[in-house]
Short mmCIF file of N, CA and C in Angstrom, two decimals:
data_model
loop_
_atom_site.label_atom_id
_atom_site.label_comp_id
_atom_site.label_asym_id
_atom_site.label_seq_id
_atom_site.Cartn_x
_atom_site.Cartn_y
_atom_site.Cartn_z
N MET A 1 -13.14 7.73 -0.80
CA MET A 1 -14.57 7.82 -0.90
C MET A 1 -15.08 8.45 0.39
N ILE A 2 -15.60 9.63 0.27
CA ILE A 2 -15.87 10.39 1.48
C ILE A 2 -17.36 10.65 1.70
N GLY A 3 -18.08 11.01 0.70
CA GLY A 3 -19.45 11.48 0.86
C GLY A 3 -20.41 10.41 1.35
N ASN A 4 -21.69 10.68 1.22
CA ASN A 4 -22.71 9.76 1.68
C ASN A 4 -22.70 8.44 0.94
N THR A 5 -22.04 8.38 -0.20
CA THR A 5 -22.01 7.13 -0.96
C THR A 5 -20.92 6.20 -0.48
N HIS A 6 -20.08 6.64 0.44
CA HIS A 6 -18.96 5.82 0.89
C HIS A 6 -19.45 4.69 1.80
N PRO A 7 -19.16 3.45 1.44
CA PRO A 7 -19.64 2.34 2.25
C PRO A 7 -18.94 2.23 3.60
N GLN A 8 -17.79 2.85 3.77
CA GLN A 8 -17.04 2.74 5.02
C GLN A 8 -17.50 3.77 6.06
N GLY A 9 -18.34 4.70 5.71
CA GLY A 9 -18.87 5.66 6.67
C GLY A 9 -17.96 6.83 7.00
N TRP A 10 -17.36 7.46 6.01
CA TRP A 10 -16.52 8.63 6.24
C TRP A 10 -17.36 9.91 6.14
N GLN A 11 -18.67 9.82 6.26
CA GLN A 11 -19.55 10.98 6.08
C GLN A 11 -19.19 12.11 7.05
N GLY A 12 -19.52 13.32 6.63
CA GLY A 12 -19.34 14.48 7.47
C GLY A 12 -17.92 15.03 7.53
N LEU A 13 -17.04 14.60 6.65
CA LEU A 13 -15.65 15.04 6.70
C LEU A 13 -15.31 16.12 5.70
N LEU A 14 -16.25 16.44 4.82
CA LEU A 14 -16.00 17.49 3.84
C LEU A 14 -16.32 18.86 4.44
N ALA A 15 -15.58 19.86 3.97
CA ALA A 15 -15.84 21.23 4.39
C ALA A 15 -17.14 21.71 3.75
N PRO A 16 -17.81 22.68 4.35
CA PRO A 16 -19.03 23.20 3.74
C PRO A 16 -18.76 23.70 2.32
N GLY A 17 -19.57 23.27 1.38
CA GLY A 17 -19.44 23.68 -0.01
C GLY A 17 -18.43 22.86 -0.81
N GLU A 18 -17.72 21.95 -0.17
CA GLU A 18 -16.75 21.12 -0.87
C GLU A 18 -17.50 20.07 -1.70
N THR A 19 -17.06 19.88 -2.94
CA THR A 19 -17.75 19.01 -3.89
C THR A 19 -16.89 17.84 -4.29
N ILE A 20 -17.46 16.65 -4.28
CA ILE A 20 -16.75 15.46 -4.74
C ILE A 20 -16.70 15.46 -6.26
N LEU A 21 -15.48 15.33 -6.79
CA LEU A 21 -15.28 15.29 -8.24
C LEU A 21 -15.13 13.85 -8.75
N TRP A 22 -14.52 12.99 -7.94
CA TRP A 22 -14.24 11.63 -8.38
C TRP A 22 -14.02 10.73 -7.18
N GLN A 23 -14.42 9.47 -7.30
CA GLN A 23 -14.14 8.46 -6.29
C GLN A 23 -13.73 7.17 -6.99
N GLY A 24 -12.80 6.45 -6.40
CA GLY A 24 -12.37 5.20 -7.00
C GLY A 24 -11.51 4.38 -6.06
N GLN A 25 -11.03 3.27 -6.58
CA GLN A 25 -10.16 2.36 -5.85
C GLN A 25 -9.03 1.91 -6.75
N PRO A 26 -7.90 1.51 -6.16
CA PRO A 26 -6.84 0.96 -6.99
C PRO A 26 -7.26 -0.39 -7.56
N GLY A 27 -6.62 -0.78 -8.64
CA GLY A 27 -6.90 -2.08 -9.23
C GLY A 27 -6.61 -3.19 -8.25
N THR A 28 -7.37 -4.27 -8.38
CA THR A 28 -7.20 -5.40 -7.47
C THR A 28 -6.43 -6.52 -8.16
N GLY A 29 -6.14 -7.53 -7.41
CA GLY A 29 -5.42 -8.68 -7.95
C GLY A 29 -3.93 -8.57 -7.71
N ILE A 30 -3.27 -9.68 -7.82
CA ILE A 30 -1.82 -9.72 -7.59
C ILE A 30 -1.10 -9.06 -8.76
N ARG A 31 -0.18 -8.20 -8.46
CA ARG A 31 0.66 -7.56 -9.48
C ARG A 31 1.89 -8.45 -9.67
N TRP A 32 1.83 -9.29 -10.68
CA TRP A 32 2.88 -10.28 -10.91
C TRP A 32 4.23 -9.63 -11.17
N ARG A 33 4.22 -8.43 -11.72
CA ARG A 33 5.48 -7.73 -11.99
C ARG A 33 6.27 -7.44 -10.72
N SER A 34 5.55 -7.29 -9.60
CA SER A 34 6.23 -6.98 -8.33
C SER A 34 7.07 -8.17 -7.85
N LEU A 35 6.81 -9.36 -8.40
CA LEU A 35 7.60 -10.53 -8.01
C LEU A 35 8.96 -10.55 -8.69
N ALA A 36 9.12 -9.79 -9.76
CA ALA A 36 10.41 -9.70 -10.47
C ALA A 36 11.23 -8.60 -9.83
N SER A 37 11.71 -8.86 -8.61
CA SER A 37 12.46 -7.84 -7.88
C SER A 37 13.58 -8.48 -7.07
N PRO A 38 14.53 -7.68 -6.64
CA PRO A 38 15.59 -8.21 -5.78
C PRO A 38 15.04 -8.79 -4.47
N LEU A 39 13.93 -8.23 -3.98
CA LEU A 39 13.32 -8.73 -2.74
C LEU A 39 12.90 -10.19 -2.91
N THR A 40 12.33 -10.54 -4.06
CA THR A 40 11.91 -11.92 -4.31
C THR A 40 13.13 -12.84 -4.39
N LEU A 41 14.18 -12.39 -5.04
CA LEU A 41 15.40 -13.19 -5.13
C LEU A 41 16.00 -13.43 -3.75
N MET A 42 16.05 -12.39 -2.95
CA MET A 42 16.55 -12.53 -1.58
C MET A 42 15.64 -13.46 -0.78
N GLY A 43 14.34 -13.38 -1.02
CA GLY A 43 13.38 -14.25 -0.34
C GLY A 43 13.61 -15.71 -0.67
N ALA A 44 13.97 -16.01 -1.92
CA ALA A 44 14.25 -17.39 -2.32
C ALA A 44 15.46 -17.92 -1.54
N PHE A 45 16.50 -17.10 -1.44
CA PHE A 45 17.69 -17.48 -0.68
C PHE A 45 17.35 -17.67 0.79
N PHE A 46 16.64 -16.70 1.37
CA PHE A 46 16.28 -16.72 2.79
C PHE A 46 15.41 -17.93 3.12
N THR A 47 14.43 -18.21 2.26
CA THR A 47 13.54 -19.35 2.47
C THR A 47 14.31 -20.66 2.37
N GLY A 48 15.15 -20.79 1.35
CA GLY A 48 15.95 -22.00 1.19
C GLY A 48 16.87 -22.24 2.37
N PHE A 49 17.53 -21.20 2.83
CA PHE A 49 18.43 -21.35 3.98
C PHE A 49 17.64 -21.73 5.23
N SER A 50 16.47 -21.14 5.42
CA SER A 50 15.63 -21.44 6.59
C SER A 50 15.19 -22.90 6.57
N LEU A 51 14.77 -23.38 5.41
CA LEU A 51 14.36 -24.79 5.29
C LEU A 51 15.54 -25.72 5.56
N PHE A 52 16.71 -25.36 5.06
CA PHE A 52 17.92 -26.14 5.32
C PHE A 52 18.20 -26.18 6.82
N TRP A 53 18.13 -25.02 7.48
CA TRP A 53 18.38 -24.92 8.92
C TRP A 53 17.41 -25.81 9.69
N ILE A 54 16.13 -25.69 9.38
CA ILE A 54 15.11 -26.47 10.10
C ILE A 54 15.32 -27.97 9.89
N SER A 55 15.59 -28.38 8.67
CA SER A 55 15.78 -29.82 8.40
C SER A 55 17.04 -30.35 9.08
N MET A 56 18.12 -29.60 9.04
CA MET A 56 19.36 -30.05 9.69
C MET A 56 19.20 -30.08 11.21
N ALA A 57 18.57 -29.06 11.76
CA ALA A 57 18.37 -29.02 13.21
C ALA A 57 17.43 -30.14 13.65
N THR A 58 16.44 -30.46 12.83
CA THR A 58 15.53 -31.56 13.15
C THR A 58 16.27 -32.89 13.15
N SER A 59 17.10 -33.12 12.14
CA SER A 59 17.83 -34.39 12.07
C SER A 59 18.85 -34.52 13.21
N MET A 60 19.40 -33.42 13.67
CA MET A 60 20.39 -33.45 14.75
C MET A 60 19.74 -33.64 16.11
N THR A 61 18.50 -33.24 16.26
CA THR A 61 17.84 -33.32 17.56
C THR A 61 16.84 -34.45 17.64
N ARG A 62 16.79 -35.29 16.64
CA ARG A 62 15.86 -36.42 16.64
C ARG A 62 16.46 -37.53 17.50
N GLY A 63 15.61 -38.14 18.31
CA GLY A 63 16.08 -39.27 19.13
C GLY A 63 15.62 -39.12 20.56
N ALA A 64 15.58 -40.23 21.25
CA ALA A 64 15.06 -40.25 22.61
C ALA A 64 16.07 -39.70 23.62
N ASP A 65 17.35 -39.72 23.30
CA ASP A 65 18.35 -39.29 24.26
C ASP A 65 18.68 -37.80 24.19
N VAL A 66 17.95 -37.02 23.38
CA VAL A 66 18.19 -35.58 23.27
C VAL A 66 17.39 -34.86 24.35
N PRO A 67 18.05 -34.05 25.19
CA PRO A 67 17.33 -33.33 26.25
C PRO A 67 16.29 -32.36 25.65
N PHE A 68 15.25 -32.07 26.46
CA PHE A 68 14.12 -31.25 26.00
C PHE A 68 14.53 -29.90 25.39
N PRO A 69 15.36 -29.10 26.01
CA PRO A 69 15.63 -27.78 25.41
C PRO A 69 16.15 -27.88 23.98
N PHE A 70 16.91 -28.92 23.68
CA PHE A 70 17.47 -29.06 22.34
C PHE A 70 16.44 -29.58 21.32
N GLN A 71 15.37 -30.18 21.80
CA GLN A 71 14.33 -30.69 20.91
C GLN A 71 13.57 -29.56 20.22
N ILE A 72 13.54 -28.40 20.85
CA ILE A 72 12.84 -27.25 20.24
C ILE A 72 13.76 -26.40 19.37
N PHE A 73 15.03 -26.79 19.28
CA PHE A 73 16.01 -26.05 18.48
C PHE A 73 15.57 -25.82 17.03
N PRO A 74 14.94 -26.78 16.34
CA PRO A 74 14.50 -26.54 14.96
C PRO A 74 13.48 -25.41 14.84
N LEU A 75 12.72 -25.16 15.91
CA LEU A 75 11.70 -24.11 15.86
C LEU A 75 12.29 -22.71 15.72
N PHE A 76 13.57 -22.55 16.06
CA PHE A 76 14.20 -21.24 15.92
C PHE A 76 14.29 -20.80 14.45
N GLY A 77 14.17 -21.72 13.53
CA GLY A 77 14.19 -21.38 12.11
C GLY A 77 12.86 -20.87 11.58
N LEU A 78 11.77 -21.07 12.33
CA LEU A 78 10.44 -20.68 11.83
C LEU A 78 10.27 -19.18 11.59
N PRO A 79 10.75 -18.30 12.49
CA PRO A 79 10.63 -16.87 12.17
C PRO A 79 11.37 -16.50 10.88
N PHE A 80 12.52 -17.11 10.65
CA PHE A 80 13.28 -16.81 9.43
C PHE A 80 12.57 -17.37 8.20
N LEU A 81 11.90 -18.51 8.36
CA LEU A 81 11.11 -19.06 7.27
C LEU A 81 9.95 -18.12 6.93
N ALA A 82 9.30 -17.58 7.95
CA ALA A 82 8.18 -16.65 7.72
C ALA A 82 8.67 -15.39 6.99
N ILE A 83 9.82 -14.86 7.41
CA ILE A 83 10.38 -13.68 6.74
C ILE A 83 10.72 -14.01 5.29
N GLY A 84 11.33 -15.16 5.08
CA GLY A 84 11.69 -15.57 3.72
C GLY A 84 10.47 -15.73 2.83
N LEU A 85 9.41 -16.34 3.35
CA LEU A 85 8.18 -16.51 2.56
C LEU A 85 7.53 -15.17 2.23
N TYR A 86 7.59 -14.21 3.18
CA TYR A 86 7.06 -12.87 2.90
C TYR A 86 7.86 -12.23 1.76
N MET A 87 9.18 -12.32 1.82
CA MET A 87 10.02 -11.71 0.79
C MET A 87 9.84 -12.44 -0.55
N LEU A 88 9.62 -13.74 -0.50
CA LEU A 88 9.49 -14.54 -1.71
C LEU A 88 8.22 -14.20 -2.49
N GLY A 89 7.12 -14.01 -1.82
CA GLY A 89 5.88 -13.72 -2.53
C GLY A 89 4.79 -13.12 -1.65
N GLY A 90 5.00 -13.18 -0.36
CA GLY A 90 4.01 -12.64 0.57
C GLY A 90 3.79 -11.15 0.42
N HIS A 91 4.85 -10.43 0.01
CA HIS A 91 4.71 -8.98 -0.16
C HIS A 91 3.70 -8.66 -1.27
N ALA A 92 3.63 -9.49 -2.29
CA ALA A 92 2.66 -9.27 -3.37
C ALA A 92 1.24 -9.53 -2.88
N ILE A 93 1.08 -10.52 -2.04
CA ILE A 93 -0.24 -10.83 -1.48
C ILE A 93 -0.66 -9.72 -0.53
N TRP A 94 0.26 -9.24 0.32
CA TRP A 94 -0.05 -8.16 1.26
C TRP A 94 -0.44 -6.88 0.50
N ASP A 95 0.26 -6.59 -0.59
CA ASP A 95 -0.07 -5.43 -1.41
C ASP A 95 -1.49 -5.54 -1.97
N THR A 96 -1.87 -6.74 -2.39
CA THR A 96 -3.22 -6.97 -2.90
C THR A 96 -4.27 -6.72 -1.81
N ILE A 97 -4.00 -7.19 -0.61
CA ILE A 97 -4.92 -6.99 0.51
C ILE A 97 -5.05 -5.51 0.83
N LYS A 98 -3.92 -4.78 0.86
CA LYS A 98 -3.95 -3.34 1.14
C LYS A 98 -4.76 -2.58 0.09
N ARG A 99 -4.55 -2.91 -1.18
CA ARG A 99 -5.28 -2.21 -2.24
C ARG A 99 -6.77 -2.48 -2.18
N ALA A 100 -7.17 -3.67 -1.76
CA ALA A 100 -8.60 -3.99 -1.66
C ALA A 100 -9.29 -3.14 -0.60
N GLY A 101 -8.55 -2.68 0.40
CA GLY A 101 -9.13 -1.84 1.44
C GLY A 101 -8.88 -0.36 1.26
N THR A 102 -8.37 0.06 0.10
CA THR A 102 -8.05 1.46 -0.14
C THR A 102 -9.10 2.11 -1.02
N HIS A 103 -9.50 3.33 -0.65
CA HIS A 103 -10.50 4.10 -1.40
C HIS A 103 -9.95 5.51 -1.62
N TYR A 104 -10.19 6.05 -2.81
CA TYR A 104 -9.72 7.38 -3.16
C TYR A 104 -10.90 8.30 -3.39
N THR A 105 -10.75 9.55 -2.97
CA THR A 105 -11.74 10.58 -3.26
C THR A 105 -11.01 11.87 -3.63
N LEU A 106 -11.47 12.50 -4.69
CA LEU A 106 -10.97 13.81 -5.09
C LEU A 106 -12.12 14.79 -5.00
N THR A 107 -11.90 15.87 -4.25
CA THR A 107 -12.88 16.94 -4.20
C THR A 107 -12.29 18.16 -4.89
N ASP A 108 -13.03 19.24 -4.90
CA ASP A 108 -12.52 20.46 -5.51
C ASP A 108 -11.47 21.15 -4.63
N ARG A 109 -11.20 20.60 -3.42
CA ARG A 109 -10.21 21.20 -2.52
C ARG A 109 -9.17 20.22 -1.97
N THR A 110 -9.52 18.93 -1.94
CA THR A 110 -8.69 17.96 -1.23
C THR A 110 -8.66 16.62 -1.95
N ALA A 111 -7.53 15.94 -1.84
CA ALA A 111 -7.42 14.55 -2.28
C ALA A 111 -7.37 13.70 -1.02
N PHE A 112 -8.25 12.70 -0.93
CA PHE A 112 -8.33 11.83 0.23
C PHE A 112 -7.92 10.41 -0.14
N VAL A 113 -7.19 9.77 0.76
CA VAL A 113 -6.87 8.36 0.63
C VAL A 113 -7.34 7.70 1.92
N GLY A 114 -8.36 6.87 1.81
CA GLY A 114 -8.91 6.15 2.95
C GLY A 114 -8.50 4.70 2.89
N VAL A 115 -8.04 4.17 4.02
CA VAL A 115 -7.62 2.77 4.08
C VAL A 115 -8.34 2.09 5.23
N ASN A 116 -8.98 0.97 4.91
CA ASN A 116 -9.65 0.14 5.91
C ASN A 116 -8.93 -1.20 5.90
N LEU A 117 -8.06 -1.42 6.89
CA LEU A 117 -7.20 -2.59 6.87
C LEU A 117 -7.11 -3.18 8.27
N LEU A 118 -7.40 -4.45 8.39
CA LEU A 118 -7.31 -5.18 9.65
C LEU A 118 -8.09 -4.46 10.76
N MET A 119 -9.31 -4.09 10.45
CA MET A 119 -10.23 -3.42 11.38
C MET A 119 -9.69 -2.08 11.89
N ARG A 120 -8.81 -1.46 11.13
CA ARG A 120 -8.30 -0.13 11.46
C ARG A 120 -8.53 0.77 10.27
N ARG A 121 -9.18 1.89 10.51
CA ARG A 121 -9.48 2.83 9.42
C ARG A 121 -8.59 4.06 9.56
N THR A 122 -8.03 4.46 8.42
CA THR A 122 -7.16 5.63 8.37
C THR A 122 -7.60 6.49 7.20
N LEU A 123 -7.65 7.79 7.41
CA LEU A 123 -7.98 8.72 6.34
C LEU A 123 -6.88 9.77 6.27
N LEU A 124 -6.24 9.85 5.11
CA LEU A 124 -5.20 10.85 4.88
C LEU A 124 -5.77 11.88 3.91
N SER A 125 -5.54 13.15 4.20
CA SER A 125 -6.03 14.21 3.30
C SER A 125 -4.86 15.06 2.83
N TYR A 126 -4.93 15.43 1.57
CA TYR A 126 -3.88 16.22 0.93
C TYR A 126 -4.53 17.44 0.28
N PRO A 127 -4.39 18.62 0.90
CA PRO A 127 -4.98 19.82 0.32
C PRO A 127 -4.38 20.11 -1.06
N ILE A 128 -5.23 20.34 -2.01
CA ILE A 128 -4.80 20.56 -3.39
C ILE A 128 -3.96 21.82 -3.53
N ASP A 129 -4.28 22.86 -2.77
CA ASP A 129 -3.54 24.11 -2.90
C ASP A 129 -2.11 24.02 -2.36
N ARG A 130 -1.76 22.93 -1.66
CA ARG A 130 -0.40 22.76 -1.15
C ARG A 130 0.45 21.86 -2.04
N MET A 131 -0.13 21.34 -3.10
CA MET A 131 0.62 20.46 -4.00
C MET A 131 1.47 21.29 -4.94
N ASP A 132 2.79 21.02 -4.95
CA ASP A 132 3.70 21.71 -5.87
C ASP A 132 3.45 21.28 -7.31
N ARG A 133 3.37 19.97 -7.49
CA ARG A 133 3.18 19.40 -8.83
C ARG A 133 2.26 18.20 -8.71
N VAL A 134 1.69 17.85 -9.83
CA VAL A 134 0.90 16.63 -9.94
C VAL A 134 1.51 15.82 -11.07
N LEU A 135 1.87 14.57 -10.79
CA LEU A 135 2.53 13.73 -11.78
C LEU A 135 1.57 12.65 -12.27
N LEU A 136 1.59 12.41 -13.55
CA LEU A 136 0.79 11.34 -14.15
C LEU A 136 1.73 10.22 -14.55
N GLU A 137 1.49 9.04 -14.03
CA GLU A 137 2.18 7.84 -14.50
C GLU A 137 1.18 7.14 -15.40
N ASP A 138 1.32 7.39 -16.69
CA ASP A 138 0.35 6.91 -17.66
C ASP A 138 0.46 5.41 -17.84
N GLY A 139 -0.65 4.80 -18.10
CA GLY A 139 -0.67 3.36 -18.32
C GLY A 139 -2.06 2.82 -18.04
N SER A 140 -2.16 1.54 -18.13
CA SER A 140 -3.44 0.89 -17.86
C SER A 140 -3.20 -0.24 -16.88
N PRO A 141 -3.35 -0.03 -15.60
CA PRO A 141 -3.80 1.20 -14.95
C PRO A 141 -2.65 2.21 -14.80
N GLY A 142 -3.04 3.42 -14.46
CA GLY A 142 -2.07 4.49 -14.26
C GLY A 142 -2.14 5.01 -12.84
N SER A 143 -1.33 6.01 -12.54
CA SER A 143 -1.31 6.60 -11.21
C SER A 143 -1.19 8.11 -11.31
N VAL A 144 -1.75 8.80 -10.33
CA VAL A 144 -1.63 10.25 -10.20
C VAL A 144 -0.96 10.50 -8.86
N ILE A 145 0.21 11.15 -8.91
CA ILE A 145 1.03 11.33 -7.71
C ILE A 145 1.11 12.80 -7.36
N PHE A 146 0.98 13.08 -6.06
CA PHE A 146 1.01 14.45 -5.56
C PHE A 146 2.41 14.78 -5.09
N SER A 147 2.97 15.86 -5.56
CA SER A 147 4.31 16.28 -5.17
C SER A 147 4.20 17.53 -4.31
N GLY A 148 5.02 17.58 -3.27
CA GLY A 148 5.02 18.77 -2.41
C GLY A 148 4.18 18.61 -1.16
N VAL A 149 3.57 17.44 -0.98
CA VAL A 149 2.82 17.17 0.24
C VAL A 149 3.46 15.94 0.90
N GLN A 150 3.38 15.88 2.21
CA GLN A 150 4.02 14.80 2.95
C GLN A 150 3.20 13.52 2.89
N GLY A 151 3.86 12.42 2.59
CA GLY A 151 3.25 11.10 2.65
C GLY A 151 3.72 10.38 3.90
N ARG A 152 3.26 9.16 4.06
CA ARG A 152 3.69 8.35 5.20
C ARG A 152 4.97 7.62 4.82
N GLY A 153 6.00 7.79 5.62
CA GLY A 153 7.26 7.11 5.37
C GLY A 153 7.86 7.55 4.05
N ALA A 154 8.33 6.59 3.27
CA ALA A 154 8.97 6.89 1.99
C ALA A 154 7.96 6.90 0.84
N THR A 155 6.70 6.66 1.15
CA THR A 155 5.68 6.57 0.10
C THR A 155 5.29 7.94 -0.41
N ARG A 156 5.28 8.09 -1.72
CA ARG A 156 4.79 9.32 -2.32
C ARG A 156 3.27 9.23 -2.35
N PRO A 157 2.56 10.22 -1.81
CA PRO A 157 1.11 10.14 -1.80
C PRO A 157 0.53 10.25 -3.21
N GLY A 158 -0.59 9.59 -3.42
CA GLY A 158 -1.23 9.65 -4.72
C GLY A 158 -2.35 8.64 -4.86
N PHE A 159 -2.94 8.62 -6.04
CA PHE A 159 -3.96 7.65 -6.40
C PHE A 159 -3.27 6.64 -7.31
N TYR A 160 -3.01 5.46 -6.78
CA TYR A 160 -2.22 4.46 -7.50
C TYR A 160 -3.10 3.42 -8.19
N LEU A 161 -2.63 3.00 -9.38
CA LEU A 161 -3.24 1.89 -10.13
C LEU A 161 -4.73 2.09 -10.37
N ILE A 162 -5.08 3.27 -10.92
CA ILE A 162 -6.48 3.55 -11.23
C ILE A 162 -6.68 3.49 -12.75
N ASP A 163 -7.86 3.07 -13.16
CA ASP A 163 -8.15 2.91 -14.58
C ASP A 163 -8.25 4.24 -15.32
N ASP A 164 -8.80 5.25 -14.67
CA ASP A 164 -9.04 6.53 -15.33
C ASP A 164 -8.04 7.60 -14.88
N ALA A 165 -6.76 7.24 -14.87
CA ALA A 165 -5.71 8.14 -14.36
C ALA A 165 -5.63 9.45 -15.14
N ARG A 166 -5.76 9.40 -16.45
CA ARG A 166 -5.69 10.65 -17.24
C ARG A 166 -6.81 11.62 -16.87
N GLU A 167 -8.01 11.10 -16.71
CA GLU A 167 -9.16 11.95 -16.37
C GLU A 167 -9.00 12.52 -14.95
N VAL A 168 -8.55 11.72 -14.01
CA VAL A 168 -8.34 12.19 -12.64
C VAL A 168 -7.23 13.23 -12.62
N TYR A 169 -6.19 13.01 -13.38
CA TYR A 169 -5.09 13.98 -13.50
C TYR A 169 -5.63 15.32 -14.01
N ARG A 170 -6.46 15.28 -15.03
CA ARG A 170 -7.04 16.51 -15.58
C ARG A 170 -7.91 17.21 -14.53
N MET A 171 -8.76 16.45 -13.83
CA MET A 171 -9.63 17.04 -12.81
C MET A 171 -8.81 17.68 -11.69
N LEU A 172 -7.75 17.01 -11.28
CA LEU A 172 -6.90 17.54 -10.21
C LEU A 172 -6.19 18.82 -10.65
N ARG A 173 -5.69 18.84 -11.87
CA ARG A 173 -5.05 20.06 -12.38
C ARG A 173 -6.06 21.20 -12.49
N ASP A 174 -7.26 20.90 -12.98
CA ASP A 174 -8.30 21.94 -13.07
C ASP A 174 -8.66 22.48 -11.69
N ALA A 175 -8.78 21.60 -10.70
CA ALA A 175 -9.11 22.04 -9.34
C ALA A 175 -7.98 22.89 -8.76
N ARG A 176 -6.73 22.50 -9.00
CA ARG A 176 -5.58 23.30 -8.55
C ARG A 176 -5.60 24.68 -9.20
N SER A 177 -5.88 24.71 -10.50
CA SER A 177 -5.92 25.97 -11.23
C SER A 177 -7.03 26.87 -10.67
N ALA A 178 -8.21 26.30 -10.41
CA ALA A 178 -9.33 27.09 -9.88
C ALA A 178 -9.00 27.65 -8.49
N LEU A 179 -8.34 26.84 -7.66
CA LEU A 179 -7.96 27.32 -6.33
C LEU A 179 -6.90 28.40 -6.40
N THR A 180 -5.94 28.25 -7.29
CA THR A 180 -4.87 29.24 -7.45
C THR A 180 -5.43 30.56 -7.97
N GLN A 181 -6.33 30.48 -8.95
CA GLN A 181 -6.94 31.70 -9.49
C GLN A 181 -7.82 32.37 -8.46
N GLY A 182 -8.48 31.57 -7.61
CA GLY A 182 -9.32 32.13 -6.55
C GLY A 182 -8.52 32.82 -5.49
N ASN A 183 -7.28 32.34 -5.23
CA ASN A 183 -6.42 32.95 -4.20
C ASN A 183 -5.78 34.24 -4.69
N THR A 184 -5.60 34.38 -6.01
CA THR A 184 -4.95 35.59 -6.52
C THR A 184 -5.97 36.71 -6.79
N ALA A 185 -7.24 36.37 -6.78
CA ALA A 185 -8.25 37.38 -7.08
C ALA A 185 -8.54 38.25 -5.88
#
């Protein structure tokens, strides 16, 4: 969401004459399907082992005759417990938080992905004329993925989990076609 209607204040970032075609956000709420993954299974194991470690270390260090350094020994399991809980289900909650702060804008020249997360704002732009292909992942919600442009890390850039994916896909293809025809003229 880039223009004057954007609540996050990304105004003034469009090129002269650039027109907003569509603005939206990914669907909100926990994606329960993401919990059916190897990461969740590993998280169950990791969490269980961490709880076992903490309980055993606590029972071994309980008592008045245990020196101070050994009394904090059970606390060494807490970072592993946190990692296990993230893998068990925290990743689904974090994904929900990230999507709530994500805004998409499609113009006649650029696809923008704006993220406002933990008081840090990031705006990524993907010029339409540099996209090799545009992929539609049909569904309700669906996704429109840009091929041939660099994303962050292993993530393929795109508009994910949007209700009107088919319409956005059509608009993006039309904008690409108009830019390509304009460059060959």
